[in-house]
Amino acid sequence: MSSVTIGEPAVHLEDPDKVGRRWRTGILLLILADGAFVAALLFSYFYLRGLNTEKAWVAHGQATASIVVGWLLAGGVVLSAALYHWALRGIRAGSEPRLVLGTLLAVAVLLATAIGQVMQLTTFPFGVADSAYSSALYTLAGANLFHLLLTAFLGAAMWNRGRLHIYSVTSNWQVRLVGLWWTWVAGAAVLGAFTTSFIASPNVGG
C-alpha cells in the first residue's frame, strides 16, 4: 500500500520550445498593444500639426526643440539594440562571455540615452501647456523615456542571468524575446524622431 503526501507539488515538464513559443506570442501581443499607443501619439502629432486650429500648433514667437537632439537620442537606442543583438548572437553560438559583455554595453548605452532624454525633457525651451506642439513633444519624450527605462530593466535582468550562467546555446528563449522588444523600442524611437522632424504646420492660415 503506497502512501500519498498531501500537498506534494506535481511536476509538469513541457518542451522548452513550446513554452518559448507561448512567451513569444505574449511579447508580440505586448508589442502590438504598445505599437497602437505609439501610433496614436504619432497620429495626434501630425493631426494637430495639420489642423493648426486658431494657430495653436506653435505659439507666436515660441522656440522649438532641436531636431538633431531627437535623432541623436534615437541613434543611441538603435546602437543599444545593435549591441544587444550582438550579445544574442553570441549566446546562440554558445558564448556566455559575449552575452554578458554585449548586454552590459547595451544597457550602458541605453542608460546614457535615458539620461539624455531626461536632459531634453528638463531643458525644453517651452512649457508643456504653451502650445499643441509643446504638449505633443512632452508626451512623446515621456513615452520614449518609459521605453528606455523598461528596456534597461529587462536588459539588466538578462545581464544578471547571463552572469549566473542560466542561458546556453540550447536554452536562450528569454534573451531572444527581450531582443524582439528591444528592436521594437529602437524602431519606435526612430519613428518618433522622424515625426518630430516636421515642425512647421502646412495650414498656416489656422
PDB file of C-alpha atoms in Angstrom:
ATOM      1  CA  MET A   1       0.000   0.000   0.000  1.00  0.00           C
ATOM      2  CA  SER A   2       1.542   3.276  -1.090  1.00  0.00           C
ATOM      3  CA  SER A   3       1.387   6.475   0.909  1.00  0.00           C
ATOM      4  CA  VAL A   4       0.391   9.822  -0.531  1.00  0.00           C
ATOM      5  CA  THR A   5       1.740  13.082   0.865  1.00  0.00           C
ATOM      6  CA  ILE A   6      -0.996  15.702   0.932  1.00  0.00           C
ATOM      7  CA  GLY A   7       0.082  18.923  -0.673  1.00  0.00           C
ATOM      8  CA  GLU A   8       3.011  17.409  -2.542  1.00  0.00           C
ATOM      9  CA  PRO A   9       3.525  19.511  -5.684  1.00  0.00           C
ATOM     10  CA  ALA A  10       3.025  17.878  -9.049  1.00  0.00           C
ATOM     11  CA  VAL A  11       5.811  18.419 -11.548  1.00  0.00           C
ATOM     12  CA  HIS A  12       4.773  19.190 -15.107  1.00  0.00           C
ATOM     13  CA  LEU A  13       7.540  19.265 -17.682  1.00  0.00           C
ATOM     14  CA  GLU A  14       6.948  20.957 -21.024  1.00  0.00           C
ATOM     15  CA  ASP A  15       9.053  21.181 -24.110  1.00  0.00           C
ATOM     16  CA  PRO A  16      11.138  24.403 -23.786  1.00  0.00           C
ATOM     17  CA  ASP A  17      10.358  25.308 -27.393  1.00  0.00           C
ATOM     18  CA  LYS A  18       6.638  25.034 -26.708  1.00  0.00           C
ATOM     19  CA  VAL A  19       6.979  27.323 -23.692  1.00  0.00           C
ATOM     20  CA  GLY A  20       9.144  29.707 -25.699  1.00  0.00           C
ATOM     21  CA  ARG A  21       6.597  29.962 -28.496  1.00  0.00           C
ATOM     22  CA  ARG A  22       3.922  30.795 -25.927  1.00  0.00           C
ATOM     23  CA  TRP A  23       6.145  33.517 -24.462  1.00  0.00           C
ATOM     24  CA  ARG A  24       6.828  34.857 -27.956  1.00  0.00           C
ATOM     25  CA  THR A  25       3.100  35.198 -28.599  1.00  0.00           C
ATOM     26  CA  GLY A  26       2.783  37.194 -25.388  1.00  0.00           C
ATOM     27  CA  ILE A  27       5.658  39.505 -26.335  1.00  0.00           C
ATOM     28  CA  LEU A  28       4.245  40.051 -29.826  1.00  0.00           C
ATOM     29  CA  LEU A  29       0.863  40.952 -28.345  1.00  0.00           C
ATOM     30  CA  LEU A  30       2.577  43.378 -25.968  1.00  0.00           C
ATOM     31  CA  ILE A  31       4.424  44.977 -28.876  1.00  0.00           C
ATOM     32  CA  LEU A  32       1.147  45.203 -30.809  1.00  0.00           C
ATOM     33  CA  ALA A  33      -0.569  46.964 -27.904  1.00  0.00           C
ATOM     34  CA  ASP A  34       2.343  49.341 -27.351  1.00  0.00           C
ATOM     35  CA  GLY A  35       2.538  49.926 -31.090  1.00  0.00           C
ATOM     36  CA  ALA A  36      -1.087  51.042 -31.108  1.00  0.00           C
ATOM     37  CA  PHE A  37      -0.268  53.503 -28.322  1.00  0.00           C
ATOM     38  CA  VAL A  38       2.759  54.890 -30.163  1.00  0.00           C
ATOM     39  CA  ALA A  39       0.798  55.099 -33.421  1.00  0.00           C
ATOM     40  CA  ALA A  40      -1.888  57.118 -31.633  1.00  0.00           C
ATOM     41  CA  LEU A  41       0.744  59.572 -30.350  1.00  0.00           C
ATOM     42  CA  LEU A  42       2.299  59.985 -33.791  1.00  0.00           C
ATOM     43  CA  PHE A  43      -1.094  60.387 -35.440  1.00  0.00           C
ATOM     44  CA  SER A  44      -2.044  63.031 -32.857  1.00  0.00           C
ATOM     45  CA  TYR A  45       1.154  64.951 -33.595  1.00  0.00           C
ATOM     46  CA  PHE A  46       0.526  65.054 -37.346  1.00  0.00           C
ATOM     47  CA  TYR A  47      -3.188  65.712 -36.846  1.00  0.00           C
ATOM     48  CA  LEU A  48      -2.637  68.714 -34.572  1.00  0.00           C
ATOM     49  CA  ARG A  49       0.145  69.988 -36.803  1.00  0.00           C
ATOM     50  CA  GLY A  50      -2.013  69.745 -39.924  1.00  0.00           C
ATOM     51  CA  LEU A  51      -5.121  71.207 -38.309  1.00  0.00           C
ATOM     52  CA  ASN A  52      -3.389  74.112 -36.542  1.00  0.00           C
ATOM     53  CA  THR A  53      -6.684  75.333 -35.096  1.00  0.00           C
ATOM     54  CA  GLU A  54      -6.530  79.068 -34.341  1.00  0.00           C
ATOM     55  CA  LYS A  55      -2.781  78.863 -34.989  1.00  0.00           C
ATOM     56  CA  ALA A  56      -2.370  76.968 -31.726  1.00  0.00           C
ATOM     57  CA  TRP A  57       0.148  74.432 -33.068  1.00  0.00           C
ATOM     58  CA  VAL A  58       3.173  76.600 -32.261  1.00  0.00           C
ATOM     59  CA  ALA A  59       2.645  79.781 -30.276  1.00  0.00           C
ATOM     60  CA  HIS A  60       3.771  83.048 -31.843  1.00  0.00           C
ATOM     61  CA  GLY A  61       7.473  83.551 -31.154  1.00  0.00           C
ATOM     62  CA  GLN A  62       7.833  80.162 -29.459  1.00  0.00           C
ATOM     63  CA  ALA A  63      11.137  78.322 -29.673  1.00  0.00           C
ATOM     64  CA  THR A  64      11.074  74.706 -30.825  1.00  0.00           C
ATOM     65  CA  ALA A  65      13.032  71.613 -29.827  1.00  0.00           C
ATOM     66  CA  SER A  66      16.254  70.625 -31.576  1.00  0.00           C
ATOM     67  CA  ILE A  67      15.668  68.077 -34.330  1.00  0.00           C
ATOM     68  CA  VAL A  68      19.308  66.973 -34.092  1.00  0.00           C
ATOM     69  CA  VAL A  69      18.931  66.053 -30.410  1.00  0.00           C
ATOM     70  CA  GLY A  70      15.897  63.931 -31.234  1.00  0.00           C
ATOM     71  CA  TRP A  71      17.857  61.981 -33.833  1.00  0.00           C
ATOM     72  CA  LEU A  72      20.861  61.598 -31.510  1.00  0.00           C
ATOM     73  CA  LEU A  73      18.605  60.030 -28.877  1.00  0.00           C
ATOM     74  CA  ALA A  74      17.097  57.698 -31.467  1.00  0.00           C
ATOM     75  CA  GLY A  75      20.613  56.785 -32.600  1.00  0.00           C
ATOM     76  CA  GLY A  76      21.518  55.843 -29.032  1.00  0.00           C
ATOM     77  CA  VAL A  77      18.569  53.452 -28.833  1.00  0.00           C
ATOM     78  CA  VAL A  78      19.452  51.891 -32.191  1.00  0.00           C
ATOM     79  CA  LEU A  79      23.083  51.436 -31.083  1.00  0.00           C
ATOM     80  CA  SER A  80      21.975  49.759 -27.857  1.00  0.00           C
ATOM     81  CA  ALA A  81      19.718  47.402 -29.829  1.00  0.00           C
ATOM     82  CA  ALA A  82      22.607  46.531 -32.154  1.00  0.00           C
ATOM     83  CA  LEU A  83      24.842  45.745 -29.175  1.00  0.00           C
ATOM     84  CA  TYR A  84      22.163  43.577 -27.617  1.00  0.00           C
ATOM     85  CA  HIS A  85      21.682  41.603 -30.816  1.00  0.00           C
ATOM     86  CA  TRP A  86      25.450  41.135 -30.978  1.00  0.00           C
ATOM     87  CA  ALA A  87      25.192  39.650 -27.483  1.00  0.00           C
ATOM     88  CA  LEU A  88      22.243  37.496 -28.560  1.00  0.00           C
ATOM     89  CA  ARG A  89      24.179  36.093 -31.492  1.00  0.00           C
ATOM     90  CA  GLY A  90      26.922  35.265 -29.010  1.00  0.00           C
ATOM     91  CA  ILE A  91      24.789  33.078 -26.754  1.00  0.00           C
ATOM     92  CA  ARG A  92      23.192  31.398 -29.758  1.00  0.00           C
ATOM     93  CA  ALA A  93      26.727  30.448 -30.750  1.00  0.00           C
ATOM     94  CA  GLY A  94      27.468  29.226 -27.233  1.00  0.00           C
ATOM     95  CA  SER A  95      29.487  32.226 -25.994  1.00  0.00           C
ATOM     96  CA  GLU A  96      28.356  33.233 -22.495  1.00  0.00           C
ATOM     97  CA  PRO A  97      31.071  35.934 -22.112  1.00  0.00           C
ATOM     98  CA  ARG A  98      29.824  37.656 -25.279  1.00  0.00           C
ATOM     99  CA  LEU A  99      26.266  37.626 -23.958  1.00  0.00           C
ATOM    100  CA  VAL A 100      27.333  39.188 -20.665  1.00  0.00           C
ATOM    101  CA  LEU A 101      29.607  41.807 -22.253  1.00  0.00           C
ATOM    102  CA  GLY A 102      27.253  42.752 -25.073  1.00  0.00           C
ATOM    103  CA  THR A 103      24.248  43.066 -22.782  1.00  0.00           C
ATOM    104  CA  LEU A 104      26.226  45.184 -20.324  1.00  0.00           C
ATOM    105  CA  LEU A 105      27.310  47.539 -23.117  1.00  0.00           C
ATOM    106  CA  ALA A 106      23.761  47.702 -24.486  1.00  0.00           C
ATOM    107  CA  VAL A 107      22.334  48.613 -21.078  1.00  0.00           C
ATOM    108  CA  ALA A 108      25.076  51.217 -20.526  1.00  0.00           C
ATOM    109  CA  VAL A 109      24.294  52.910 -23.858  1.00  0.00           C
ATOM    110  CA  LEU A 110      20.575  52.763 -23.103  1.00  0.00           C
ATOM    111  CA  LEU A 111      21.024  54.370 -19.672  1.00  0.00           C
ATOM    112  CA  ALA A 112      23.189  57.108 -21.199  1.00  0.00           C
ATOM    113  CA  THR A 113      20.422  57.709 -23.743  1.00  0.00           C
ATOM    114  CA  ALA A 114      17.852  57.816 -20.933  1.00  0.00           C
ATOM    115  CA  ILE A 115      19.924  60.486 -19.186  1.00  0.00           C
ATOM    116  CA  GLY A 116      19.966  62.426 -22.447  1.00  0.00           C
ATOM    117  CA  GLN A 117      16.198  62.062 -22.695  1.00  0.00           C
ATOM    118  CA  VAL A 118      15.766  63.419 -19.166  1.00  0.00           C
ATOM    119  CA  MET A 119      18.040  66.348 -20.015  1.00  0.00           C
ATOM    120  CA  GLN A 120      15.954  67.100 -23.102  1.00  0.00           C
ATOM    121  CA  LEU A 121      12.738  66.956 -21.087  1.00  0.00           C
ATOM    122  CA  THR A 122      14.086  69.312 -18.439  1.00  0.00           C
ATOM    123  CA  THR A 123      15.587  71.811 -20.906  1.00  0.00           C
ATOM    124  CA  PHE A 124      12.821  72.182 -23.480  1.00  0.00           C
ATOM    125  CA  PRO A 125      12.642  75.914 -24.332  1.00  0.00           C
ATOM    126  CA  PHE A 126       8.885  75.905 -23.705  1.00  0.00           C
ATOM    127  CA  GLY A 127       6.327  74.771 -21.160  1.00  0.00           C
ATOM    128  CA  VAL A 128       4.062  71.784 -21.562  1.00  0.00           C
ATOM    129  CA  ALA A 129       0.978  73.994 -21.914  1.00  0.00           C
ATOM    130  CA  ASP A 130       2.475  76.640 -24.234  1.00  0.00           C
ATOM    131  CA  SER A 131       1.033  75.111 -27.410  1.00  0.00           C
ATOM    132  CA  ALA A 132      -0.236  71.917 -29.003  1.00  0.00           C
ATOM    133  CA  TYR A 133       3.315  71.301 -30.255  1.00  0.00           C
ATOM    134  CA  SER A 134       4.670  71.609 -26.713  1.00  0.00           C
ATOM    135  CA  SER A 135       2.170  69.134 -25.301  1.00  0.00           C
ATOM    136  CA  ALA A 136       2.884  66.648 -28.098  1.00  0.00           C
ATOM    137  CA  LEU A 137       6.666  66.890 -27.583  1.00  0.00           C
ATOM    138  CA  TYR A 138       6.453  66.334 -23.843  1.00  0.00           C
ATOM    139  CA  THR A 139       4.169  63.332 -24.336  1.00  0.00           C
ATOM    140  CA  LEU A 140       6.390  61.715 -26.969  1.00  0.00           C
ATOM    141  CA  ALA A 141       9.539  62.333 -24.929  1.00  0.00           C
ATOM    142  CA  GLY A 142       7.892  60.901 -21.826  1.00  0.00           C
ATOM    143  CA  ALA A 143       6.795  57.787 -23.709  1.00  0.00           C
ATOM    144  CA  ASN A 144      10.316  57.321 -25.061  1.00  0.00           C
ATOM    145  CA  LEU A 145      11.779  57.653 -21.564  1.00  0.00           C
ATOM    146  CA  PHE A 146       9.373  54.985 -20.300  1.00  0.00           C
ATOM    147  CA  HIS A 147      10.507  52.676 -23.120  1.00  0.00           C
ATOM    148  CA  LEU A 148      14.156  53.288 -22.258  1.00  0.00           C
ATOM    149  CA  LEU A 149      13.788  52.608 -18.547  1.00  0.00           C
ATOM    150  CA  LEU A 150      11.692  49.473 -19.055  1.00  0.00           C
ATOM    151  CA  THR A 151      14.132  48.109 -21.634  1.00  0.00           C
ATOM    152  CA  ALA A 152      17.106  48.905 -19.403  1.00  0.00           C
ATOM    153  CA  PHE A 153      15.432  46.930 -16.603  1.00  0.00           C
ATOM    154  CA  LEU A 154      14.925  43.942 -18.910  1.00  0.00           C
ATOM    155  CA  GLY A 155      18.474  44.236 -20.185  1.00  0.00           C
ATOM    156  CA  ALA A 156      19.880  44.319 -16.658  1.00  0.00           C
ATOM    157  CA  ALA A 157      17.910  41.149 -15.880  1.00  0.00           C
ATOM    158  CA  MET A 158      19.368  39.438 -18.956  1.00  0.00           C
ATOM    159  CA  TRP A 159      22.884  40.530 -17.969  1.00  0.00           C
ATOM    160  CA  ASN A 160      22.467  39.207 -14.429  1.00  0.00           C
ATOM    161  CA  ARG A 161      21.000  35.889 -15.553  1.00  0.00           C
ATOM    162  CA  GLY A 162      23.749  35.547 -18.154  1.00  0.00           C
ATOM    163  CA  ARG A 163      26.354  36.227 -15.457  1.00  0.00           C
ATOM    164  CA  LEU A 164      24.822  33.398 -13.431  1.00  0.00           C
ATOM    165  CA  HIS A 165      25.194  31.003 -16.400  1.00  0.00           C
ATOM    166  CA  ILE A 166      21.448  30.486 -16.768  1.00  0.00           C
ATOM    167  CA  TYR A 167      21.422  30.689 -20.576  1.00  0.00           C
ATOM    168  CA  SER A 168      23.093  28.416 -23.081  1.00  0.00           C
ATOM    169  CA  VAL A 169      23.153  27.680 -26.790  1.00  0.00           C
ATOM    170  CA  THR A 170      20.112  25.407 -26.355  1.00  0.00           C
ATOM    171  CA  SER A 171      18.212  27.485 -23.789  1.00  0.00           C
ATOM    172  CA  ASN A 172      18.019  31.203 -24.543  1.00  0.00           C
ATOM    173  CA  TRP A 173      14.358  31.937 -25.268  1.00  0.00           C
ATOM    174  CA  GLN A 174      14.192  34.823 -22.795  1.00  0.00           C
ATOM    175  CA  VAL A 175      17.199  36.532 -24.354  1.00  0.00           C
ATOM    176  CA  ARG A 176      15.625  36.248 -27.791  1.00  0.00           C
ATOM    177  CA  LEU A 177      12.285  37.624 -26.626  1.00  0.00           C
ATOM    178  CA  VAL A 178      13.887  40.640 -24.988  1.00  0.00           C
ATOM    179  CA  GLY A 179      15.624  41.149 -28.325  1.00  0.00           C
ATOM    180  CA  LEU A 180      12.226  41.418 -30.036  1.00  0.00           C
ATOM    181  CA  TRP A 181      11.125  44.075 -27.559  1.00  0.00           C
ATOM    182  CA  TRP A 182      14.436  45.943 -27.864  1.00  0.00           C
ATOM    183  CA  THR A 183      14.105  46.032 -31.649  1.00  0.00           C
ATOM    184  CA  TRP A 184      10.609  47.461 -31.353  1.00  0.00           C
ATOM    185  CA  VAL A 185      11.749  50.166 -28.918  1.00  0.00           C
ATOM    186  CA  ALA A 186      14.521  51.176 -31.332  1.00  0.00           C
ATOM    187  CA  GLY A 187      12.001  51.340 -34.167  1.00  0.00           C
ATOM    188  CA  ALA A 188       9.621  53.436 -32.079  1.00  0.00           C
ATOM    189  CA  ALA A 189      12.443  55.867 -31.232  1.00  0.00           C
ATOM    190  CA  VAL A 190      13.269  56.303 -34.916  1.00  0.00           C
ATOM    191  CA  LEU A 191       9.595  56.869 -35.759  1.00  0.00           C
ATOM    192  CA  GLY A 192       9.404  59.483 -33.008  1.00  0.00           C
ATOM    193  CA  ALA A 193      12.499  61.301 -34.268  1.00  0.00           C
ATOM    194  CA  PHE A 194      11.152  61.225 -37.825  1.00  0.00           C
ATOM    195  CA  THR A 195       7.769  62.579 -36.759  1.00  0.00           C
ATOM    196  CA  THR A 196       9.134  65.429 -34.654  1.00  0.00           C
ATOM    197  CA  SER A 197      11.402  66.484 -37.528  1.00  0.00           C
ATOM    198  CA  PHE A 198       8.281  68.046 -39.094  1.00  0.00           C
ATOM    199  CA  ILE A 199       7.518  71.175 -37.103  1.00  0.00           C
ATOM    200  CA  ALA A 200       6.014  73.927 -39.270  1.00  0.00           C
ATOM    201  CA  SER A 201       2.314  73.429 -39.938  1.00  0.00           C
ATOM    202  CA  PRO A 202       1.200  73.317 -43.585  1.00  0.00           C
ATOM    203  CA  ASN A 203      -2.011  75.057 -42.508  1.00  0.00           C
ATOM    204  CA  VAL A 204      -0.564  78.496 -41.896  1.00  0.00           C
ATOM    205  CA  GLY A 205      -3.992  80.076 -42.031  1.00  0.00           C
ATOM    206  CA  GLY A 206      -5.228  78.121 -38.971  1.00  0.00           C
TER     207      GLY A 206
END
